[in-house]
């Protein structure tokens, strides 16, 4: 084996035999092109990230938040990357790798639609056929992204099994891959799945932390005390954290979706949250051993979050390992706090964040006193895609300072 | 080394290996259906223990798994079902690794503080319990040879077979790795994709069987076999057994939706209105078994072609 398949006790390759040869082929391509820069792959990738993607993204000093918390808050603006989220880093990397490998077709799953959108964009940019699997429930929650994928020429396949969210979409994409593996590459959207995906996706996302580390040094002359990122599967989390893992004075906080409650309905097989680091247990799902939301028998639970992108019962194996090693602090905030943070950031900084990202800001609000003098928050994506659900969810709650969106209806 | 009960089932001609999802739609029906399949000529039974994320299954078996889980099937009720089966043929448990891996941890959780780290237990408690109720082996579709050492060790300790799948994409070193690990029989995947009945049988089967010709473990072919002629052709082509799942699960599903009565206008040929699900399964089993025997007869003389 050319690269290590495990992170401590986590990771591995738990997939049907039909996929193993493709995974070995991918492992070989990952080693040659990504790790050894064969044929100048990584130079090509970085050039495209810059010219097509718009990197580097800025590290912005957030004046409103800094004043509110009496702490220097810096924002890593992945929302300014082409497509509006960090997802392009990985999608472009994998789509380009697929082209170097001579694959003719790309498939991908998507939760909030950000990864699907990024994959569709990357495929259009590189001229590769693209099909996206998306849960029916998520299609309804994230319609703007469905349109964007289709505008970029991708086919969107609805998945109606189960609750119709990310977990089901991943299983369905694996089924497609088992049929089409000889000419198709599966662009997994996060640091999950069988080896080498968790490592490779992390390497493509590591550009976030590499830039942030250099930028904070340049702006403040020092390392931050804390780095915050929201965690679903964990791709923006690992991307933001990777360059700081060796800096032991920098605290790393993975903020999960606490949903409506951390309590679990064992009978119904439902966890009203997506906090697999905070509340899950060890198991095997979608190709890797990791931490999962599962019942006493090992059946995977339906998860919940106000943000589709965090609504997943598992988490990346490397993140689970870093939590066990006490290098990353797992934590969570609930749906209400995330929605409040969404409105707060929109008004205080003029940045409308993705609901996923809002979780990190909710944690900042709650715990700012213990985060030190210099804090970096990864703004993993922008909230345009969430507007419909934000308006709906806001109407159901009393949120201080939130605009009453009904006031204009029919009144103009 | 003595031959296992599973290997023994291949000793007298081609083996017919039906699959059902346990608990679809309930445990009593499963027992009745398994007995019907044995009457119809089953030599080994593959009994699925349903997992919530069956990534290797097509829609037919996926739906069966949903019905079973909705009916409350758990690993423990599965073991009790097998314990009650009272059939002579060997039983193979087909399931996904998380259920095997978590069983010890959830046992520990039920008896102690609740958290239960699976790593301390691993697959051994599951295998031990399986051996107790008379299970003879396992097929675990999401456990490739790379990850199978702990389960292999537990199977050796309790005398169970560990059956591996060989896919059309499996070549070279991977074949060798599987050959070292496999026991009982090797499950030859007839074509790429997921499980599901098809109307034709792929040429990929012949190529796969060709690659395994020298292996001294029985070769059973599965994925897409639904008709007598498929069974005949595959056994004539050199297979030692056939595995049939979706075509049987379809019969169970029709029975579930029609409440055991043929309510649709589109009655299959040969059906009578009074035929129960168990009777249909038995008849289908007999048909497939006869197809396999017919294929075996064709193989015997091996006439030289000019």
PDB file of N, CA and C in Angstrom, chain A residues 70-132:
ATOM      1  N   UNK A  70     -14.893  42.061  21.699  1.00  0.00           N
ATOM      2  CA  UNK A  70     -13.637  42.544  22.247  1.00  0.00           C
ATOM      3  C   UNK A  70     -12.507  41.531  22.030  1.00  0.00           C
ATOM      4  N   UNK A  71     -12.495  40.991  20.818  1.00  0.00           N
ATOM      5  CA  UNK A  71     -11.524  39.972  20.393  1.00  0.00           C
ATOM      6  C   UNK A  71     -11.253  40.256  18.928  1.00  0.00           C
ATOM      7  N   UNK A  72     -10.025  40.039  18.470  1.00  0.00           N
ATOM      8  CA  UNK A  72      -9.766  40.266  17.040  1.00  0.00           C
ATOM      9  C   UNK A  72     -10.271  39.071  16.230  1.00  0.00           C
ATOM     10  N   UNK A  73     -11.331  39.292  15.459  1.00  0.00           N
ATOM     11  CA  UNK A  73     -11.924  38.210  14.682  1.00  0.00           C
ATOM     12  C   UNK A  73     -11.546  38.360  13.209  1.00  0.00           C
ATOM     13  N   UNK A  74     -11.003  37.309  12.631  1.00  0.00           N
ATOM     14  CA  UNK A  74     -10.632  37.300  11.214  1.00  0.00           C
ATOM     15  C   UNK A  74     -11.467  36.263  10.477  1.00  0.00           C
ATOM     16  N   UNK A  75     -11.911  36.631   9.289  1.00  0.00           N
ATOM     17  CA  UNK A  75     -12.768  35.749   8.507  1.00  0.00           C
ATOM     18  C   UNK A  75     -12.032  35.240   7.274  1.00  0.00           C
ATOM     19  N   UNK A  76     -11.941  33.919   7.137  1.00  0.00           N
ATOM     20  CA  UNK A  76     -11.374  33.344   5.916  1.00  0.00           C
ATOM     21  C   UNK A  76     -12.532  33.240   4.932  1.00  0.00           C
ATOM     22  N   UNK A  77     -12.467  34.059   3.874  1.00  0.00           N
ATOM     23  CA  UNK A  77     -13.631  34.287   3.022  1.00  0.00           C
ATOM     24  C   UNK A  77     -13.756  33.277   1.879  1.00  0.00           C
ATOM     25  N   UNK A  78     -14.003  32.009   2.238  1.00  0.00           N
ATOM     26  CA  UNK A  78     -14.240  30.991   1.205  1.00  0.00           C
ATOM     27  C   UNK A  78     -15.556  31.243   0.463  1.00  0.00           C
ATOM     28  N   UNK A  79     -16.418  32.070   1.073  1.00  0.00           N
ATOM     29  CA  UNK A  79     -17.664  32.427   0.373  1.00  0.00           C
ATOM     30  C   UNK A  79     -17.378  33.246  -0.882  1.00  0.00           C
ATOM     31  N   UNK A  80     -16.164  33.810  -0.972  1.00  0.00           N
ATOM     32  CA  UNK A  80     -15.824  34.608  -2.164  1.00  0.00           C
ATOM     33  C   UNK A  80     -15.198  33.771  -3.282  1.00  0.00           C
ATOM     34  N   UNK A  81     -14.962  32.494  -3.000  1.00  0.00           N
ATOM     35  CA  UNK A  81     -14.460  31.606  -4.056  1.00  0.00           C
ATOM     36  C   UNK A  81     -15.553  31.446  -5.111  1.00  0.00           C
ATOM     37  N   UNK A  82     -15.156  31.238  -6.360  1.00  0.00           N
ATOM     38  CA  UNK A  82     -16.129  31.043  -7.444  1.00  0.00           C
ATOM     39  C   UNK A  82     -17.125  29.949  -7.065  1.00  0.00           C
ATOM     40  N   UNK A  83     -18.398  30.255  -7.161  1.00  0.00           N
ATOM     41  CA  UNK A  83     -19.419  29.288  -6.769  1.00  0.00           C
ATOM     42  C   UNK A  83     -19.942  29.533  -5.366  1.00  0.00           C
ATOM     43  N   UNK A  84     -19.195  30.310  -4.590  1.00  0.00           N
ATOM     44  CA  UNK A  84     -19.730  30.731  -3.302  1.00  0.00           C
ATOM     45  C   UNK A  84     -19.498  29.779  -2.141  1.00  0.00           C
ATOM     46  N   UNK A  85     -18.586  28.830  -2.281  1.00  0.00           N
ATOM     47  CA  UNK A  85     -18.281  27.943  -1.154  1.00  0.00           C
ATOM     48  C   UNK A  85     -16.931  27.276  -1.371  1.00  0.00           C
ATOM     49  N   UNK A  86     -16.375  26.746  -0.276  1.00  0.00           N
ATOM     50  CA  UNK A  86     -15.070  26.077  -0.335  1.00  0.00           C
ATOM     51  C   UNK A  86     -15.096  24.832  -1.207  1.00  0.00           C
ATOM     52  N   UNK A  87     -16.273  24.339  -1.547  1.00  0.00           N
ATOM     53  CA  UNK A  87     -16.394  23.054  -2.239  1.00  0.00           C
ATOM     54  C   UNK A  87     -15.633  22.990  -3.563  1.00  0.00           C
ATOM     55  N   UNK A  88     -15.449  24.135  -4.212  1.00  0.00           N
ATOM     56  CA  UNK A  88     -14.773  24.113  -5.523  1.00  0.00           C
ATOM     57  C   UNK A  88     -13.330  23.595  -5.406  1.00  0.00           C
ATOM     58  N   UNK A  89     -12.662  23.883  -4.288  1.00  0.00           N
ATOM     59  CA  UNK A  89     -11.265  23.426  -4.128  1.00  0.00           C
ATOM     60  C   UNK A  89     -11.152  21.935  -4.431  1.00  0.00           C
ATOM     61  N   UNK A  90     -12.045  21.176  -3.831  1.00  0.00           N
ATOM     62  CA  UNK A  90     -12.006  19.723  -3.975  1.00  0.00           C
ATOM     63  C   UNK A  90     -12.595  19.262  -5.306  1.00  0.00           C
ATOM     64  N   UNK A  91     -13.729  19.836  -5.693  1.00  0.00           N
ATOM     65  CA  UNK A  91     -14.391  19.386  -6.922  1.00  0.00           C
ATOM     66  C   UNK A  91     -13.489  19.607  -8.131  1.00  0.00           C
ATOM     67  N   UNK A  92     -12.826  20.760  -8.162  1.00  0.00           N
ATOM     68  CA  UNK A  92     -11.923  21.056  -9.277  1.00  0.00           C
ATOM     69  C   UNK A  92     -10.729  20.099  -9.253  1.00  0.00           C
ATOM     70  N   UNK A  93     -10.200  19.859  -8.056  1.00  0.00           N
ATOM     71  CA  UNK A  93      -9.074  18.933  -7.927  1.00  0.00           C
ATOM     72  C   UNK A  93      -9.418  17.548  -8.431  1.00  0.00           C
ATOM     73  N   UNK A  94     -10.576  17.039  -7.997  1.00  0.00           N
ATOM     74  CA  UNK A  94     -10.943  15.669  -8.389  1.00  0.00           C
ATOM     75  C   UNK A  94     -11.350  15.577  -9.859  1.00  0.00           C
ATOM     76  N   UNK A  95     -12.070  16.584 -10.354  1.00  0.00           N
ATOM     77  CA  UNK A  95     -12.475  16.542 -11.764  1.00  0.00           C
ATOM     78  C   UNK A  95     -11.230  16.581 -12.656  1.00  0.00           C
ATOM     79  N   UNK A  96     -10.259  17.406 -12.255  1.00  0.00           N
ATOM     80  CA  UNK A  96      -9.018  17.484 -13.029  1.00  0.00           C
ATOM     81  C   UNK A  96      -8.260  16.155 -12.958  1.00  0.00           C
ATOM     82  N   UNK A  97      -8.248  15.558 -11.769  1.00  0.00           N
ATOM     83  CA  UNK A  97      -7.590  14.262 -11.608  1.00  0.00           C
ATOM     84  C   UNK A  97      -8.259  13.214 -12.502  1.00  0.00           C
ATOM     85  N   UNK A  98      -9.590  13.242 -12.530  1.00  0.00           N
ATOM     86  CA  UNK A  98     -10.335  12.302 -13.376  1.00  0.00           C
ATOM     87  C   UNK A  98      -9.909  12.471 -14.834  1.00  0.00           C
ATOM     88  N   UNK A  99      -9.703  13.730 -15.247  1.00  0.00           N
ATOM     89  CA  UNK A  99      -9.282  13.952 -16.625  1.00  0.00           C
ATOM     90  C   UNK A  99      -7.873  13.415 -16.866  1.00  0.00           C
ATOM     91  N   UNK A 100      -6.986  13.619 -15.910  1.00  0.00           N
ATOM     92  CA  UNK A 100      -5.632  13.058 -16.035  1.00  0.00           C
ATOM     93  C   UNK A 100      -5.674  11.532 -16.082  1.00  0.00           C
ATOM     94  N   UNK A 101      -6.673  10.950 -15.394  1.00  0.00           N
ATOM     95  CA  UNK A 101      -6.802   9.487 -15.373  1.00  0.00           C
ATOM     96  C   UNK A 101      -7.514   8.944 -16.608  1.00  0.00           C
ATOM     97  N   UNK A 102      -8.046   9.850 -17.431  1.00  0.00           N
ATOM     98  CA  UNK A 102      -8.730   9.418 -18.642  1.00  0.00           C
ATOM     99  C   UNK A 102     -10.163   8.955 -18.432  1.00  0.00           C
ATOM    100  N   UNK A 103     -10.790   9.352 -17.318  1.00  0.00           N
ATOM    101  CA  UNK A 103     -12.194   8.993 -17.073  1.00  0.00           C
ATOM    102  C   UNK A 103     -13.101   9.913 -17.897  1.00  0.00           C
ATOM    103  N   UNK A 104     -14.219   9.331 -18.385  1.00  0.00           N
ATOM    104  CA  UNK A 104     -15.082  10.096 -19.291  1.00  0.00           C
ATOM    105  C   UNK A 104     -16.275  10.718 -18.609  1.00  0.00           C
ATOM    106  N   UNK A 105     -16.576  10.233 -17.403  1.00  0.00           N
ATOM    107  CA  UNK A 105     -17.820  10.649 -16.777  1.00  0.00           C
ATOM    108  C   UNK A 105     -17.584  10.860 -15.288  1.00  0.00           C
ATOM    109  N   UNK A 106     -18.270  11.871 -14.743  1.00  0.00           N
ATOM    110  CA  UNK A 106     -18.171  12.198 -13.325  1.00  0.00           C
ATOM    111  C   UNK A 106     -19.544  12.016 -12.699  1.00  0.00           C
ATOM    112  N   UNK A 107     -19.576  11.371 -11.519  1.00  0.00           N
ATOM    113  CA  UNK A 107     -20.798  11.376 -10.719  1.00  0.00           C
ATOM    114  C   UNK A 107     -20.460  11.945  -9.354  1.00  0.00           C
ATOM    115  N   UNK A 108     -21.470  12.510  -8.701  1.00  0.00           N
ATOM    116  CA  UNK A 108     -21.263  13.058  -7.370  1.00  0.00           C
ATOM    117  C   UNK A 108     -22.595  13.080  -6.646  1.00  0.00           C
ATOM    118  N   UNK A 109     -22.510  13.116  -5.326  1.00  0.00           N
ATOM    119  CA  UNK A 109     -23.695  13.309  -4.495  1.00  0.00           C
ATOM    120  C   UNK A 109     -23.650  14.718  -3.947  1.00  0.00           C
ATOM    121  N   UNK A 110     -24.789  15.221  -3.499  1.00  0.00           N
ATOM    122  CA  UNK A 110     -24.741  16.531  -2.870  1.00  0.00           C
ATOM    123  C   UNK A 110     -25.830  16.643  -1.819  1.00  0.00           C
ATOM    124  N   UNK A 111     -25.521  17.382  -0.749  1.00  0.00           N
ATOM    125  CA  UNK A 111     -26.505  17.615   0.309  1.00  0.00           C
ATOM    126  C   UNK A 111     -27.158  18.960   0.077  1.00  0.00           C
ATOM    127  N   UNK A 112     -26.456  20.029   0.452  1.00  0.00           N
ATOM    128  CA  UNK A 112     -26.986  21.378   0.262  1.00  0.00           C
ATOM    129  C   UNK A 112     -26.944  21.795  -1.206  1.00  0.00           C
ATOM    130  N   UNK A 113     -26.257  21.034  -2.020  1.00  0.00           N
ATOM    131  CA  UNK A 113     -26.131  21.414  -3.422  1.00  0.00           C
ATOM    132  C   UNK A 113     -24.846  22.160  -3.710  1.00  0.00           C
ATOM    133  N   UNK A 114     -24.090  22.518  -2.654  1.00  0.00           N
ATOM    134  CA  UNK A 114     -22.852  23.262  -2.876  1.00  0.00           C
ATOM    135  C   UNK A 114     -21.802  22.395  -3.580  1.00  0.00           C
ATOM    136  N   UNK A 115     -21.677  21.155  -3.120  1.00  0.00           N
ATOM    137  CA  UNK A 115     -20.714  20.267  -3.758  1.00  0.00           C
ATOM    138  C   UNK A 115     -21.166  19.906  -5.173  1.00  0.00           C
ATOM    139  N   UNK A 116     -22.471  19.693  -5.333  1.00  0.00           N
ATOM    140  CA  UNK A 116     -22.994  19.392  -6.659  1.00  0.00           C
ATOM    141  C   UNK A 116     -22.758  20.552  -7.612  1.00  0.00           C
ATOM    142  N   UNK A 117     -22.995  21.747  -7.122  1.00  0.00           N
ATOM    143  CA  UNK A 117     -22.780  22.948  -7.928  1.00  0.00           C
ATOM    144  C   UNK A 117     -21.310  23.085  -8.308  1.00  0.00           C
ATOM    145  N   UNK A 118     -20.446  22.887  -7.335  1.00  0.00           N
ATOM    146  CA  UNK A 118     -19.008  23.008  -7.594  1.00  0.00           C
ATOM    147  C   UNK A 118     -18.554  21.948  -8.597  1.00  0.00           C
ATOM    148  N   UNK A 119     -19.095  20.726  -8.458  1.00  0.00           N
ATOM    149  CA  UNK A 119     -18.713  19.649  -9.372  1.00  0.00           C
ATOM    150  C   UNK A 119     -19.214  19.952 -10.787  1.00  0.00           C
ATOM    151  N   UNK A 120     -20.458  20.410 -10.877  1.00  0.00           N
ATOM    152  CA  UNK A 120     -21.022  20.755 -12.191  1.00  0.00           C
ATOM    153  C   UNK A 120     -20.204  21.862 -12.854  1.00  0.00           C
ATOM    154  N   UNK A 121     -19.802  22.851 -12.062  1.00  0.00           N
ATOM    155  CA  UNK A 121     -18.981  23.966 -12.585  1.00  0.00           C
ATOM    156  C   UNK A 121     -17.634  23.470 -13.077  1.00  0.00           C
ATOM    157  N   UNK A 122     -17.006  22.631 -12.248  1.00  0.00           N
ATOM    158  CA  UNK A 122     -15.678  22.118 -12.605  1.00  0.00           C
ATOM    159  C   UNK A 122     -15.765  21.259 -13.867  1.00  0.00           C
ATOM    160  N   UNK A 123     -16.828  20.468 -13.986  1.00  0.00           N
ATOM    161  CA  UNK A 123     -16.985  19.599 -15.153  1.00  0.00           C
ATOM    162  C   UNK A 123     -17.238  20.428 -16.411  1.00  0.00           C
ATOM    163  N   UNK A 124     -18.045  21.471 -16.283  1.00  0.00           N
ATOM    164  CA  UNK A 124     -18.282  22.343 -17.439  1.00  0.00           C
ATOM    165  C   UNK A 124     -16.964  23.012 -17.850  1.00  0.00           C
ATOM    166  N   UNK A 125     -16.212  23.461 -16.871  1.00  0.00           N
ATOM    167  CA  UNK A 125     -14.915  24.102 -17.105  1.00  0.00           C
ATOM    168  C   UNK A 125     -13.949  23.152 -17.823  1.00  0.00           C
ATOM    169  N   UNK A 126     -13.989  21.871 -17.440  1.00  0.00           N
ATOM    170  CA  UNK A 126     -13.040  20.904 -18.005  1.00  0.00           C
ATOM    171  C   UNK A 126     -13.624  20.083 -19.145  1.00  0.00           C
ATOM    172  N   UNK A 127     -14.926  20.256 -19.432  1.00  0.00           N
ATOM    173  CA  UNK A 127     -15.552  19.518 -20.531  1.00  0.00           C
ATOM    174  C   UNK A 127     -15.738  18.040 -20.256  1.00  0.00           C
ATOM    175  N   UNK A 128     -16.260  17.694 -19.064  1.00  0.00           N
ATOM    176  CA  UNK A 128     -16.524  16.289 -18.711  1.00  0.00           C
ATOM    177  C   UNK A 128     -18.017  16.136 -18.398  1.00  0.00           C
ATOM    178  N   UNK A 129     -18.624  15.008 -18.812  1.00  0.00           N
ATOM    179  CA  UNK A 129     -20.030  14.734 -18.496  1.00  0.00           C
ATOM    180  C   UNK A 129     -20.218  14.578 -16.996  1.00  0.00           C
ATOM    181  N   UNK A 130     -21.362  15.032 -16.505  1.00  0.00           N
ATOM    182  CA  UNK A 130     -21.558  15.091 -15.057  1.00  0.00           C
ATOM    183  C   UNK A 130     -22.993  14.748 -14.664  1.00  0.00           C
ATOM    184  N   UNK A 131     -23.126  13.842 -13.688  1.00  0.00           N
ATOM    185  CA  UNK A 131     -24.449  13.533 -13.113  1.00  0.00           C
ATOM    186  C   UNK A 131     -24.377  13.650 -11.598  1.00  0.00           C
ATOM    187  N   UNK A 132     -25.402  14.295 -11.013  1.00  0.00           N
ATOM    188  CA  UNK A 132     -25.413  14.561  -9.578  1.00  0.00           C
ATOM    189  C   UNK A 132     -26.607  13.862  -8.933  1.00  0.00           C
TER     190      UNK A 132
END
